Tab-separated table of C-alpha atoms in Angstrom:
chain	number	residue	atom	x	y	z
A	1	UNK	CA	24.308	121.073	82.342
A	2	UNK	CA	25.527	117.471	81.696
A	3	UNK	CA	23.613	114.612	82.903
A	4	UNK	CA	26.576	113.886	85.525
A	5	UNK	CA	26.017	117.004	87.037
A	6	UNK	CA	21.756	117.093	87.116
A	7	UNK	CA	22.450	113.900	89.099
A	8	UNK	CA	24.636	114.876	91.288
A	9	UNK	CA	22.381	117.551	92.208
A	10	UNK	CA	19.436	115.498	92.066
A	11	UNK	CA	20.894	113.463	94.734
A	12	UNK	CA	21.409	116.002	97.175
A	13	UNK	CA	18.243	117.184	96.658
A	14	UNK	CA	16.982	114.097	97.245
A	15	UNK	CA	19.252	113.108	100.708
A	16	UNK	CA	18.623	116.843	101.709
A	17	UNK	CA	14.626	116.461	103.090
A	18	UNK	CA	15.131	112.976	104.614
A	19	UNK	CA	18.223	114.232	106.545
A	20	UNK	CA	16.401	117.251	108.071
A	21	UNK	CA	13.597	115.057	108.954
A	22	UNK	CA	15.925	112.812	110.829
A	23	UNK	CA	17.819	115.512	112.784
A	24	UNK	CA	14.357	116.983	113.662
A	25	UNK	CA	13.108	113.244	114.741
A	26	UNK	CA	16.861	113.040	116.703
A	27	UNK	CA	16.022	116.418	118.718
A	28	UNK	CA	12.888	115.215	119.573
A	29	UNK	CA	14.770	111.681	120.814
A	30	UNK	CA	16.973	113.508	122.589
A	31	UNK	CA	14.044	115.593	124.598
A	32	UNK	CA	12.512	112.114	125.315
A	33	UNK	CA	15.471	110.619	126.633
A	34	UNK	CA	15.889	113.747	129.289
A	35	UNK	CA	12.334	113.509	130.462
A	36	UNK	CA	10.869	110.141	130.184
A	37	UNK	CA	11.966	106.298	130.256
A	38	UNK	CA	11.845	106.458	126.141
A	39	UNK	CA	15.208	105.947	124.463
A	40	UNK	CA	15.778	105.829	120.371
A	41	UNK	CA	18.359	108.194	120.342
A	42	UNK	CA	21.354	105.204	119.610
A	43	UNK	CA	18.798	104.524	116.460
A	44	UNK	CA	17.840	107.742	115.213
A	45	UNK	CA	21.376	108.717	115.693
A	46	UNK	CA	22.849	105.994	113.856
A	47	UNK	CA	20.057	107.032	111.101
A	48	UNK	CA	20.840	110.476	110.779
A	49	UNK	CA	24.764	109.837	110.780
A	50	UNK	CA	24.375	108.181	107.875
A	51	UNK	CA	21.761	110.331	106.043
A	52	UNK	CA	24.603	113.179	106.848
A	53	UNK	CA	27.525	111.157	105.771
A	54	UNK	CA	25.297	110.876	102.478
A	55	UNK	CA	24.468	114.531	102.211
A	56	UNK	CA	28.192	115.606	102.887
A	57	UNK	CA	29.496	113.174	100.141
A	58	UNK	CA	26.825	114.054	97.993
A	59	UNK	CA	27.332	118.284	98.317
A	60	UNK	CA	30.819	117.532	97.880
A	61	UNK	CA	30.424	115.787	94.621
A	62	UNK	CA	27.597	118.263	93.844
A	63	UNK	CA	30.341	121.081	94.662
A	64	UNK	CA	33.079	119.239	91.786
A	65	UNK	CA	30.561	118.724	89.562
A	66	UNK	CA	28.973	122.413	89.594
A	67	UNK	CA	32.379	124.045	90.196
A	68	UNK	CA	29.795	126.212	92.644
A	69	UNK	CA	31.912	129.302	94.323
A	70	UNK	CA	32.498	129.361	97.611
A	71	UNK	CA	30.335	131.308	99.211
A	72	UNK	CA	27.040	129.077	97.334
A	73	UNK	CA	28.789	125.449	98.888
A	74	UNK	CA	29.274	127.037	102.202
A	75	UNK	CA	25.421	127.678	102.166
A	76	UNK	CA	24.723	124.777	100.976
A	77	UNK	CA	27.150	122.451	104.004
A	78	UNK	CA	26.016	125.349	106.204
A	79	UNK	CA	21.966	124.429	105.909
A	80	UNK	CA	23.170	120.384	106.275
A	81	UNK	CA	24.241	121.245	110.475
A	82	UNK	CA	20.910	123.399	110.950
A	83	UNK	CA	17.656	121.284	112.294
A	84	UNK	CA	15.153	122.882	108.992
A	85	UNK	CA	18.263	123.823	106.677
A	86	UNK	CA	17.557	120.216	104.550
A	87	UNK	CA	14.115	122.121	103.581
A	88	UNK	CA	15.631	124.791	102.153
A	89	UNK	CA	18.322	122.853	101.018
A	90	UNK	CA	15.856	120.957	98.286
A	91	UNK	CA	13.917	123.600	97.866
A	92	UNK	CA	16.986	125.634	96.695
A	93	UNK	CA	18.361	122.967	94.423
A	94	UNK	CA	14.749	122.150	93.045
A	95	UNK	CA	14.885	125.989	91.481
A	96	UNK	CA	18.052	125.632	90.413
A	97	UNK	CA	17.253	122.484	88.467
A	98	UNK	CA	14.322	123.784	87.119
A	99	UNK	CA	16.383	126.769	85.967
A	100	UNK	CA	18.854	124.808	84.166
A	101	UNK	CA	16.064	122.658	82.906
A	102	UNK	CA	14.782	125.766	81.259
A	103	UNK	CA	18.527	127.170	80.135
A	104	UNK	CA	19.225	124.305	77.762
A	105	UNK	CA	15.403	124.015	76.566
A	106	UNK	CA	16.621	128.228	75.484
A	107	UNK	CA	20.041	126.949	74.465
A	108	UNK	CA	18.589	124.125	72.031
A	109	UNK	CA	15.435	126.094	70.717
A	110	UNK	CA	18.582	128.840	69.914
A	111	UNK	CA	16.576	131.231	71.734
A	112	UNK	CA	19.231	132.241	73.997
A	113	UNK	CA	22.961	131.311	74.037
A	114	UNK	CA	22.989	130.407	77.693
């Protein structure tokens, strides 16, 4: 894996926790708004638009960079619209840094040819 690529996919990773934190933060704005005086949704919304305007640009370049199949970027967009799915997100992409990590530590040892 090219340094291009483990920061692409460092960058989602990072965007992907922060963004589910947000949406969780906007549900519970939302609630507020219904049954009390308490309004941040205008702020938490404008937060979390971005965060997901950052996470979408960021799987996409992740997606170009990876040349991921089809099925693995449609997980990946598909946990970016669900309230946890950022979690599981990073904690997806942290593995499969760590494997790569450990792939070209194999490939330049000439342990493996990965």
């Amino acid at each position: 894996m090219d340094i291009k690529t483990a920061t692409a996919l460092r960058r989602l990773r990072l965007v992907s926790a922060p963004e589910a934190v947000s949406f969780l933060i906007l549900i519970v704005c939302s609630v507020l708004k219904r049954t009390t005086d308490f309004n941040a949704v205008p702020v938490m919304g404008a937060i979390h638009g971005v965060l997901f305007v950052l996470y979408v640009l960021f799987w996409a370049d992740a997606w170009n960079r990876t040349k991921w199949p089809l099925t693995t970027a449609a997980v990946y967009f598909v946990l970016s619209v669900l309230p946890t799915g950022g979690f599981f997100a990073e904690r997806r992409l942290r593995r499969e840094a760590e494997d790569a990590v450990i792939a070209a530590r194999a490939r330049k040892e000439g342990v493996v040819n990965a």
